Amino acid sequence: MNIALESPNQPDVRQLIEDLDAYQVPLYPVESHHGVDISVLEQPNVLFAVVRSADGVAVACGAIVLEAEYGELKRMYTRPEQRGQGLARRLLAFLETQAQQRGCQAFALETGYLQTDAINLYQRCGYALCGPFGAYLEDPNSVFMRKTISPTPV
């Protein structure tokens, strides 16, 4: 498996995002869906990473939107048949490292309360529950999490 920063605007990557939406959208009311589209993911302040299999197939993706005070994790998704191999953990670590190299020391995310596998992954990776951040409002369908990384010594 290879993880690299790539454009989200590729047919196989767009398919990953469509698969994520097909899974999430029916679970929550419209007002609780906080996904972002390709145009947002293509902005200069976004780090978008893709995990590709040995034969080049996109099997997972995720992004960090770099804000002034934190990086917000968005659009994390691993194809169901690829789960259980540690890909999401490796993808998350890759994104955090890329963001940290750009000066980001704090991370935040919003996910749905029904995404228990994702919540458990984030907790295992050092994320803790918190309240809404940025433009988010309190929402019974949302789980908010944060993580702070100590600066690396020079």
Tab-separated table of C-alpha atoms in Angstrom:
chain	number	residue	atom	x	y	z
A	1	MET	CA	0.000	0.000	0.000
A	2	ASN	CA	1.152	3.500	-0.819
A	3	ILE	CA	-0.091	6.735	0.791
A	4	ALA	CA	0.483	10.078	-0.934
A	5	LEU	CA	-0.970	13.546	-1.230
A	6	GLU	CA	-3.059	13.628	-4.399
A	7	SER	CA	-5.827	15.583	-6.045
A	8	PRO	CA	-9.289	14.533	-4.934
A	9	ASN	CA	-10.560	15.268	-8.436
A	10	GLN	CA	-9.756	11.893	-9.995
A	11	PRO	CA	-12.436	9.390	-11.042
A	12	ASP	CA	-11.365	6.626	-8.637
A	13	VAL	CA	-11.012	9.070	-5.735
A	14	ARG	CA	-14.340	10.746	-6.485
A	15	GLN	CA	-15.834	7.238	-6.343
A	16	LEU	CA	-14.460	6.786	-2.806
A	17	ILE	CA	-16.126	10.048	-1.752
A	18	GLU	CA	-19.385	9.022	-3.428
A	19	ASP	CA	-19.243	5.671	-1.607
A	20	LEU	CA	-18.719	7.511	1.686
A	21	ASP	CA	-21.724	9.738	0.985
A	22	ALA	CA	-23.854	6.747	-0.033
A	23	TYR	CA	-23.077	5.208	3.361
A	24	GLN	CA	-23.412	8.313	5.558
A	25	VAL	CA	-26.182	10.396	4.024
A	26	PRO	CA	-29.024	7.943	4.805
A	27	LEU	CA	-27.924	7.663	8.451
A	28	TYR	CA	-28.492	11.272	9.490
A	29	PRO	CA	-30.845	14.170	8.788
A	30	VAL	CA	-29.674	16.617	6.097
A	31	GLU	CA	-28.798	19.307	8.657
A	32	SER	CA	-26.397	16.888	10.363
A	33	HIS	CA	-24.425	16.026	7.221
A	34	HIS	CA	-21.161	18.005	7.220
A	35	GLY	CA	-19.316	16.513	4.266
A	36	VAL	CA	-17.484	18.817	1.887
A	37	ASP	CA	-17.338	18.557	-1.884
A	38	ILE	CA	-14.427	18.281	-4.299
A	39	SER	CA	-14.114	22.056	-4.767
A	40	VAL	CA	-13.396	22.500	-1.040
A	41	LEU	CA	-10.967	19.576	-1.034
A	42	GLU	CA	-8.991	21.194	-3.873
A	43	GLN	CA	-8.250	24.390	-1.936
A	44	PRO	CA	-4.600	25.232	-1.125
A	45	ASN	CA	-5.171	24.868	2.627
A	46	VAL	CA	-6.299	21.235	2.239
A	47	LEU	CA	-4.058	18.197	2.462
A	48	PHE	CA	-5.812	15.353	0.652
A	49	ALA	CA	-4.276	11.888	0.833
A	50	VAL	CA	-5.069	8.668	-0.997
A	51	VAL	CA	-4.114	5.118	-0.098
A	52	ARG	CA	-3.503	2.991	-3.167
A	53	SER	CA	-3.083	-0.765	-3.373
A	54	ALA	CA	0.006	-2.301	-4.967
A	55	ASP	CA	-1.809	-2.280	-8.311
A	56	GLY	CA	-2.676	1.444	-8.008
A	57	VAL	CA	-6.322	1.161	-6.978
A	58	ALA	CA	-7.569	3.897	-4.618
A	59	VAL	CA	-8.775	2.097	-1.476
A	60	ALA	CA	-8.914	4.883	1.126
A	61	CYS	CA	-8.777	8.648	1.397
A	62	GLY	CA	-8.872	11.487	3.870
A	63	ALA	CA	-8.155	15.165	4.236
A	64	ILE	CA	-7.074	17.772	6.733
A	65	VAL	CA	-8.327	21.311	6.214
A	66	LEU	CA	-5.687	23.600	7.699
A	67	GLU	CA	-7.318	26.426	9.646
A	68	ALA	CA	-5.544	29.118	11.684
A	69	GLU	CA	-5.826	27.284	15.014
A	70	TYR	CA	-6.221	23.624	14.026
A	71	GLY	CA	-6.489	21.156	11.193
A	72	GLU	CA	-9.916	19.642	10.660
A	73	LEU	CA	-10.057	16.043	9.574
A	74	LYS	CA	-12.561	15.475	6.752
A	75	ARG	CA	-13.658	12.744	4.347
A	76	MET	CA	-11.865	9.798	5.958
A	77	TYR	CA	-13.003	6.628	4.231
A	78	THR	CA	-11.675	3.117	3.672
A	79	ARG	CA	-13.399	0.667	1.346
A	80	PRO	CA	-15.170	-1.969	3.483
A	81	GLU	CA	-13.209	-4.867	1.941
A	82	GLN	CA	-9.935	-3.147	2.926
A	83	ARG	CA	-10.812	-2.546	6.587
A	84	GLY	CA	-9.034	-4.302	9.421
A	85	GLN	CA	-5.554	-3.873	7.927
A	86	GLY	CA	-4.604	-0.667	9.764
A	87	LEU	CA	-4.989	1.505	6.644
A	88	ALA	CA	-7.092	4.167	8.363
A	89	ARG	CA	-4.599	4.436	11.216
A	90	ARG	CA	-1.698	4.778	8.759
A	91	LEU	CA	-3.632	7.306	6.668
A	92	LEU	CA	-4.473	9.358	9.762
A	93	ALA	CA	-0.837	9.330	10.925
A	94	PHE	CA	0.302	10.365	7.431
A	95	LEU	CA	-2.126	13.286	7.340
A	96	GLU	CA	-1.183	14.418	10.842
A	97	THR	CA	2.518	14.296	9.953
A	98	GLN	CA	1.967	16.277	6.756
A	99	ALA	CA	-0.030	18.890	8.686
A	100	GLN	CA	2.509	19.029	11.496
A	101	GLN	CA	5.271	19.678	8.949
A	102	ARG	CA	3.245	22.740	7.946
A	103	GLY	CA	3.044	23.985	11.532
A	104	CYS	CA	-0.263	22.443	12.614
A	105	GLN	CA	-0.211	21.166	16.201
A	106	ALA	CA	-3.920	20.673	16.928
A	107	PHE	CA	-6.511	18.588	15.150
A	108	ALA	CA	-10.291	18.458	15.349
A	109	LEU	CA	-13.032	16.420	13.741
A	110	GLU	CA	-16.748	15.918	13.614
A	111	THR	CA	-18.228	12.512	12.914
A	112	GLY	CA	-21.616	10.920	13.298
A	113	TYR	CA	-22.500	9.159	16.529
A	114	LEU	CA	-23.321	5.986	14.562
A	115	GLN	CA	-19.728	5.754	13.241
A	116	THR	CA	-18.539	3.762	16.244
A	117	ASP	CA	-15.618	2.152	14.393
A	118	ALA	CA	-14.351	5.605	13.399
A	119	ILE	CA	-14.840	6.999	16.911
A	120	ASN	CA	-12.933	4.049	18.381
A	121	LEU	CA	-10.102	4.535	15.862
A	122	TYR	CA	-9.801	8.229	16.685
A	123	GLN	CA	-9.763	7.494	20.427
A	124	ARG	CA	-7.033	4.874	19.953
A	125	CYS	CA	-5.066	7.511	18.008
A	126	GLY	CA	-5.232	10.041	20.846
A	127	TYR	CA	-8.368	12.025	20.044
A	128	ALA	CA	-10.606	13.016	22.949
A	129	LEU	CA	-14.244	14.057	23.002
A	130	CYS	CA	-14.848	17.806	23.016
A	131	GLY	CA	-17.596	20.276	22.277
A	132	PRO	CA	-18.424	21.847	18.938
A	133	PHE	CA	-15.684	23.899	17.304
A	134	GLY	CA	-15.471	26.373	14.446
A	135	ALA	CA	-18.874	26.904	12.819
A	136	TYR	CA	-20.374	23.676	14.216
A	137	LEU	CA	-23.318	23.835	16.600
A	138	GLU	CA	-24.331	21.301	19.229
A	139	ASP	CA	-25.967	18.400	17.395
A	140	PRO	CA	-27.180	15.113	18.914
A	141	ASN	CA	-26.044	13.329	15.735
A	142	SER	CA	-22.483	14.631	15.967
A	143	VAL	CA	-19.432	13.599	17.946
A	144	PHE	CA	-16.662	16.197	18.201
A	145	MET	CA	-13.077	15.243	18.976
A	146	ARG	CA	-9.708	16.979	19.382
A	147	LYS	CA	-6.056	16.078	19.582
A	148	THR	CA	-3.011	18.195	20.290
A	149	ILE	CA	0.484	17.150	19.283
A	150	SER	CA	3.558	18.451	21.063
A	151	PRO	CA	5.880	20.378	18.749
A	152	THR	CA	8.789	18.321	17.499
A	153	PRO	CA	12.118	19.436	18.945
A	154	VAL	CA	14.485	21.098	16.512
